[in-house]
mmCIF file of C-alpha atoms in Angstrom:
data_model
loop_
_atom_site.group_PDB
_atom_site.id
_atom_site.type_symbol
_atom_site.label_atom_id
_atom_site.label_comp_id
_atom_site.label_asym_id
_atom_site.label_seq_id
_atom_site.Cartn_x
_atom_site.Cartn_y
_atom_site.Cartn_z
ATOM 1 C CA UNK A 1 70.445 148.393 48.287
ATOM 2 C CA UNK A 2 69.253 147.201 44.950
ATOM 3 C CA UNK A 3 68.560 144.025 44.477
ATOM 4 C CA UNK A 4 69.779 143.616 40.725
ATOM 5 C CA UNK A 5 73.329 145.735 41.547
ATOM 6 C CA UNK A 6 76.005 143.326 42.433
ATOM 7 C CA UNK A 7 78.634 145.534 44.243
ATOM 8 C CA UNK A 8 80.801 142.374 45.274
ATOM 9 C CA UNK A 9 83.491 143.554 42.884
ATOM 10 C CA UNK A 10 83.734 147.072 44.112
ATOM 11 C CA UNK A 11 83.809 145.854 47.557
ATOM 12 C CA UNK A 12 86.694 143.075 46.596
ATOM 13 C CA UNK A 13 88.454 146.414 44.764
ATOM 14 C CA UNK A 14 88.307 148.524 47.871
ATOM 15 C CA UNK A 15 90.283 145.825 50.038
ATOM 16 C CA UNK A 16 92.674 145.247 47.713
ATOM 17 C CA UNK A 17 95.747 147.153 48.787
ATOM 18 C CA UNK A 18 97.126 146.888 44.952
ATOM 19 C CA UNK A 19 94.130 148.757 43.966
ATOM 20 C CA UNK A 20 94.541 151.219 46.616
ATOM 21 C CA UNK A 21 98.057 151.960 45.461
ATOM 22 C CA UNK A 22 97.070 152.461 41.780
ATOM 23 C CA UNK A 23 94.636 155.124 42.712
ATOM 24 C CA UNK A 24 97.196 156.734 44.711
ATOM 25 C CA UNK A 25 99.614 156.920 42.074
ATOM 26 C CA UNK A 26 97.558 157.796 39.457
ATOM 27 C CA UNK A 27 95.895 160.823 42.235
ATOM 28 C CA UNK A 28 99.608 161.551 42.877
ATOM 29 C CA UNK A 29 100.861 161.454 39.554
ATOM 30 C CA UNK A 30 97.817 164.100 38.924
ATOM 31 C CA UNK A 31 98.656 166.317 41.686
ATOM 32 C CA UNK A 32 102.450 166.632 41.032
ATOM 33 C CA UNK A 33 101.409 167.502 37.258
ATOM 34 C CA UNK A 34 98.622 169.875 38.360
ATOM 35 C CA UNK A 35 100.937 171.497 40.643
ATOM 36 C CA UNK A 36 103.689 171.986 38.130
ATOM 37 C CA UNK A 37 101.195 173.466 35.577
ATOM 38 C CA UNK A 38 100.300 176.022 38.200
ATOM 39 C CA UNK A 39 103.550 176.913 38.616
ATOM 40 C CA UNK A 40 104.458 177.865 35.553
ATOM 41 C CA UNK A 41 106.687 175.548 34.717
ATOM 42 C CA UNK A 42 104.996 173.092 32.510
ATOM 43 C CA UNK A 43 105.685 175.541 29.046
ATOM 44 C CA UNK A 44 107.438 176.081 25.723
ATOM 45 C CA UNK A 45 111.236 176.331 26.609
ATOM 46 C CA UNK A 46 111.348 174.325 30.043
ATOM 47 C CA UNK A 47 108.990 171.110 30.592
ATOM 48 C CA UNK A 48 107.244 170.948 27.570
ATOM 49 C CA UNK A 49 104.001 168.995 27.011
ATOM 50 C CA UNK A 50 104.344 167.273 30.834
ATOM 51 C CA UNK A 51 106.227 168.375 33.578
ATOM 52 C CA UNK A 52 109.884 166.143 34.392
ATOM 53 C CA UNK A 53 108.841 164.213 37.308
ATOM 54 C CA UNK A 54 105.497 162.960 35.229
ATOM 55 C CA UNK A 55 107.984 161.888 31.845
ATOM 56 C CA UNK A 56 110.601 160.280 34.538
ATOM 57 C CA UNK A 57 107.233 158.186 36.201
ATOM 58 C CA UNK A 58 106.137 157.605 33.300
ATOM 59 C CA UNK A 59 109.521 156.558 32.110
ATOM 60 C CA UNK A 60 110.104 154.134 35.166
ATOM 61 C CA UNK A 61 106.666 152.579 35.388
ATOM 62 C CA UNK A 62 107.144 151.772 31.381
ATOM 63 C CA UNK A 63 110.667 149.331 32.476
ATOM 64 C CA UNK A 64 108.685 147.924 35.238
ATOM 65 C CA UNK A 65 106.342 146.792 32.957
ATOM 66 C CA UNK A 66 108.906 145.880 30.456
ATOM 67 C CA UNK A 67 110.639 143.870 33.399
ATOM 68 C CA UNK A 68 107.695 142.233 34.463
ATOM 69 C CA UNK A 69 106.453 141.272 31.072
ATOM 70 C CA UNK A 70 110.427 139.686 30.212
ATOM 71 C CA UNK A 71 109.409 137.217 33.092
ATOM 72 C CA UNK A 72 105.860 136.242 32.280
ATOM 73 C CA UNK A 73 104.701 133.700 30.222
ATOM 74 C CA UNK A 74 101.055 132.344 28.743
ATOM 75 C CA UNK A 75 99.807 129.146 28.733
ATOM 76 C CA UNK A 76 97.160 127.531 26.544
ATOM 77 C CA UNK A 77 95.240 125.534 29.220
ATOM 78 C CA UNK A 78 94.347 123.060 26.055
ATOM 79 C CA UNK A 79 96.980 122.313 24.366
ATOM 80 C CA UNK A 80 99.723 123.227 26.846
ATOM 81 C CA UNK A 81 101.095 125.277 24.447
ATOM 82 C CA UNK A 82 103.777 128.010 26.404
ATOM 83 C CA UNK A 83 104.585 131.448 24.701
ATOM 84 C CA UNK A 84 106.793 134.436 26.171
ATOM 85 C CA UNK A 85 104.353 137.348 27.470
ATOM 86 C CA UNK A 86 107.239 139.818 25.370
ATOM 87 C CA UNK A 87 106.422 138.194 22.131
ATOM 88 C CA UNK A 88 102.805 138.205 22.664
ATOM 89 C CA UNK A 89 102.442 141.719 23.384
ATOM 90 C CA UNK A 90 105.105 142.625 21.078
ATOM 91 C CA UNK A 91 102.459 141.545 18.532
ATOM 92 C CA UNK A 92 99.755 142.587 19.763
ATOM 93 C CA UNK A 93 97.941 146.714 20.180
ATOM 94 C CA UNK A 94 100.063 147.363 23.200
ATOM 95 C CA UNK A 95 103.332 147.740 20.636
ATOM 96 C CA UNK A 96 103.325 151.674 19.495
ATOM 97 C CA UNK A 97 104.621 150.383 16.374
ATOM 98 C CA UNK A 98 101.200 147.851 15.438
ATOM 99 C CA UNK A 99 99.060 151.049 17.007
ATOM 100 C CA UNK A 100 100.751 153.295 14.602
ATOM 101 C CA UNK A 101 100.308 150.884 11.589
ATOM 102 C CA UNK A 102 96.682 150.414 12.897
ATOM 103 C CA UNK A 103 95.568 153.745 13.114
ATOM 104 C CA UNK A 104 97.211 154.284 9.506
ATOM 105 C CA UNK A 105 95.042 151.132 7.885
ATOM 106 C CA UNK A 106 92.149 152.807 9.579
ATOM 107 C CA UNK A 107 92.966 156.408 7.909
ATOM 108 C CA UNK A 108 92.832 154.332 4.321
ATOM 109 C CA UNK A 109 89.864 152.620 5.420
ATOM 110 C CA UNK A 110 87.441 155.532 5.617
ATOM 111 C CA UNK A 111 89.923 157.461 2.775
ATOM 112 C CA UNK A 112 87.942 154.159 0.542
ATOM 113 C CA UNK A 113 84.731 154.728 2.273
ATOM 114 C CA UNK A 114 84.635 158.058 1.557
ATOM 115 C CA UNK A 115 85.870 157.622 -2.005
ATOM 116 C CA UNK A 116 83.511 155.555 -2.561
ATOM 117 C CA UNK A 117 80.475 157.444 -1.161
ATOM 118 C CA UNK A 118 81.690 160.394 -3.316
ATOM 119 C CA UNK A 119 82.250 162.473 0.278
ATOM 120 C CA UNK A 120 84.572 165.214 1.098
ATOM 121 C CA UNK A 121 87.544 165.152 3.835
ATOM 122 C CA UNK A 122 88.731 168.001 6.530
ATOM 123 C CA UNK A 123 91.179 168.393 8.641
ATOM 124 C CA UNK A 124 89.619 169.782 12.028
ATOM 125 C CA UNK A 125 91.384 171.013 15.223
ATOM 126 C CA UNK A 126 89.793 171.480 18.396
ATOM 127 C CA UNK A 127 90.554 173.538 21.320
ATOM 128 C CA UNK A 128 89.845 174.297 24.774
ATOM 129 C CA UNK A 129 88.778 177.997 25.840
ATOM 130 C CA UNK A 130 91.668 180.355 27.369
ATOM 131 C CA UNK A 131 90.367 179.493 30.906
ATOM 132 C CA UNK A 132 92.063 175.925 30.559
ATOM 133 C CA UNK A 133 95.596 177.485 29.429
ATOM 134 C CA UNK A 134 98.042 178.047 31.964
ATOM 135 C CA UNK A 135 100.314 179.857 29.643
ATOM 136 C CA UNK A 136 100.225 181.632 26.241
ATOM 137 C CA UNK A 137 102.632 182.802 23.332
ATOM 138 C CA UNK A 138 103.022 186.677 23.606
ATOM 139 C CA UNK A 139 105.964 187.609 20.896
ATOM 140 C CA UNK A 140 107.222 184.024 20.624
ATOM 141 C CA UNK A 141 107.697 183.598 24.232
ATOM 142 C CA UNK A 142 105.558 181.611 26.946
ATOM 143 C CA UNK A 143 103.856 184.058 29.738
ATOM 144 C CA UNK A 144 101.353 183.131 32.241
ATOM 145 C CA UNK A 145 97.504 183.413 30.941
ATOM 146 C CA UNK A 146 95.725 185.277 33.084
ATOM 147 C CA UNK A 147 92.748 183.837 31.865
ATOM 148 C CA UNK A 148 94.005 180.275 33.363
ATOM 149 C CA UNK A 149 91.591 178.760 36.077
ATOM 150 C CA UNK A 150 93.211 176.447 37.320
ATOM 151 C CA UNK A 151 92.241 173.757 35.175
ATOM 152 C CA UNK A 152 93.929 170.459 34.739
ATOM 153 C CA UNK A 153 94.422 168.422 31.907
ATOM 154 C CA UNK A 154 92.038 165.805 32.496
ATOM 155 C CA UNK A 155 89.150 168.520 32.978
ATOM 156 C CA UNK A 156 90.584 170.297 29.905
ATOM 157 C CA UNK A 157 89.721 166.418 28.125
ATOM 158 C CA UNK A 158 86.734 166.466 29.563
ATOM 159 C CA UNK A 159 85.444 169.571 28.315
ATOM 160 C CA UNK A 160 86.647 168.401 24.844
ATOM 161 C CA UNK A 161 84.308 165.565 24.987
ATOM 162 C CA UNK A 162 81.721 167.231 26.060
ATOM 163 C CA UNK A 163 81.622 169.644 22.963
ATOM 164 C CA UNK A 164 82.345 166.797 20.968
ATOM 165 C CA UNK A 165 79.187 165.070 22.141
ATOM 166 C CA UNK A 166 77.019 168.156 21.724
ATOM 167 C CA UNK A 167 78.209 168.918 18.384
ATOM 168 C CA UNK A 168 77.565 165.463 17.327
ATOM 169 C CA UNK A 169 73.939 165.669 18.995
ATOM 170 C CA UNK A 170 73.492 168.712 16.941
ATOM 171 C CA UNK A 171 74.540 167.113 13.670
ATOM 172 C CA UNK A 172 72.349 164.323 14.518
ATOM 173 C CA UNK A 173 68.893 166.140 15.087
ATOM 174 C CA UNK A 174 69.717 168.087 11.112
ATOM 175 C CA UNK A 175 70.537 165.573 9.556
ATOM 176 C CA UNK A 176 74.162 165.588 9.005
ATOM 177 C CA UNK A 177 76.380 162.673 8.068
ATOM 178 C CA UNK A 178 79.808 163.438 9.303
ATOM 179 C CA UNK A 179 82.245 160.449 10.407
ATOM 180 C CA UNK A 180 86.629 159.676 10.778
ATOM 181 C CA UNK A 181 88.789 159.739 13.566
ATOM 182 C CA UNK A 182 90.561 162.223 16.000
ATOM 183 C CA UNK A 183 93.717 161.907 18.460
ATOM 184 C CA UNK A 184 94.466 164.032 21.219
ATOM 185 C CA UNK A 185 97.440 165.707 22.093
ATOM 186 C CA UNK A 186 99.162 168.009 24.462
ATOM 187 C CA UNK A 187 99.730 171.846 23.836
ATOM 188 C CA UNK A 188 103.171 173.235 25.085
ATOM 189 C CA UNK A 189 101.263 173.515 28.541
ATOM 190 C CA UNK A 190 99.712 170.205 28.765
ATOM 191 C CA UNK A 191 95.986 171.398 27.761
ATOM 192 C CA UNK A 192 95.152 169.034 25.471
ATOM 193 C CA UNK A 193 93.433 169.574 21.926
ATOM 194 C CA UNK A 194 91.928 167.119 19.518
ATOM 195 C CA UNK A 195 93.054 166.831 15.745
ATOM 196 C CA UNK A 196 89.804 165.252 13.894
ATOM 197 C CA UNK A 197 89.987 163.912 10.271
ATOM 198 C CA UNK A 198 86.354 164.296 9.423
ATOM 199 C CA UNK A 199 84.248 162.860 6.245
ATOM 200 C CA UNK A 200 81.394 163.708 4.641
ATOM 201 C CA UNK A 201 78.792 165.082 1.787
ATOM 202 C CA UNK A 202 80.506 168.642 0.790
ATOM 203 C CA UNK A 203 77.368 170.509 2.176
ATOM 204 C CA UNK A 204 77.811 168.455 5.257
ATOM 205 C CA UNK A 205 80.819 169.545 6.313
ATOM 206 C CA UNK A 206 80.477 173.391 5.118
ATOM 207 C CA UNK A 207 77.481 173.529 7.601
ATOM 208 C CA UNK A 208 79.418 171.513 10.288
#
């Protein structure tokens, strides 16, 4: 092996029977999900955006947490100083409500930027090919796309990213100065799709 790669901590991981049954859950979370999107189920109408056994695991490892966290506290090894783990993260990024509020301060932030700069703002959305959709809207109802390859959502992501990185490659090697911010989110299948707010020169973006 190399001598400058310390793989102590993947070995200490790999006998760790917590770690083992994170990786299982998450692989079996993944699995059950997959195997509901192939199914057909996982659509506008019956489980929509996730299938009902991921929003019920997702719903009981959220109180777990919750129940855990209620019983922890932090300790300031200096001072001594004892504060409830709830109130801590309650304050903290891990509260939807201070995400939210962040993500918001960081929309005005570049909204000034770009004021200031003189630059332009669009609203972009981007989606996966028809290969990564299970299902489609024919006459307002949800039908099985034969286009679908069996894609999941996290390969559906990973495409996303990967145009993402091109495109910004691309802009890169002309020239371009486009920046903002983008979320992802899940269509009525679970393939996900990125909303983008993007800034820049006028000329920029027309050419983007």
């Amino acid at each position: 092996p190399d001598a400058g790669i310390d793989d102590g901590p993947a070995i200490k991981r790999m006998l760790c029977e917590r770690w083992w049954l994170r990786r299982l859950r998450r692989a079996h979370g993944r699995r059950c999900d997959g195997a509901a999107i192939c199914a057909g189920v996982v659509k506008r109408g019956l489980w929509l955006y996730a299938s009902q056994d991921g929003v019920e695991r997702r719903g009981a490892q959220r109180r777990r947490n919750a129940r855990a966290i209620g019983r922890a506290y932090v300790e300031c090894a200096e001072s001594g100083e004892s504060l409830a783990l709830a109130d801590v993260v309650e304050g903290s990024m891990a509260n939807p409500e201070v995400k939210r509020a962040e993500l918001m301060v960081r929309i005005r932030g570049c909204d000034a930027v770009a004021a200031e700069n003189g630059d332009k703002c669009e609203f972009w959305t981007l989606t996966a090919p028809s290969r990564f959709h299970a299902q489609r809207i024919v006459a307002e109802k949800s039908i099985i796309n034969p286009s679908y390859q069996g894609a999941t959502p996290k390969e559906g992501q990973s495409y996303l990213s990967k145009v993402w990185a091109r495109a910004r490659a691309a802009w890169k090697r002309r020239g371009l100065a486009v920046f903002g911010l983008r979320t992802a989110e899940p269509h009525h299948d679970a393939t996900p799709h990125w909303h983008l707010i993007c800034y820049g020169p006028a000329d920029d973006l027309r050419i983007a």
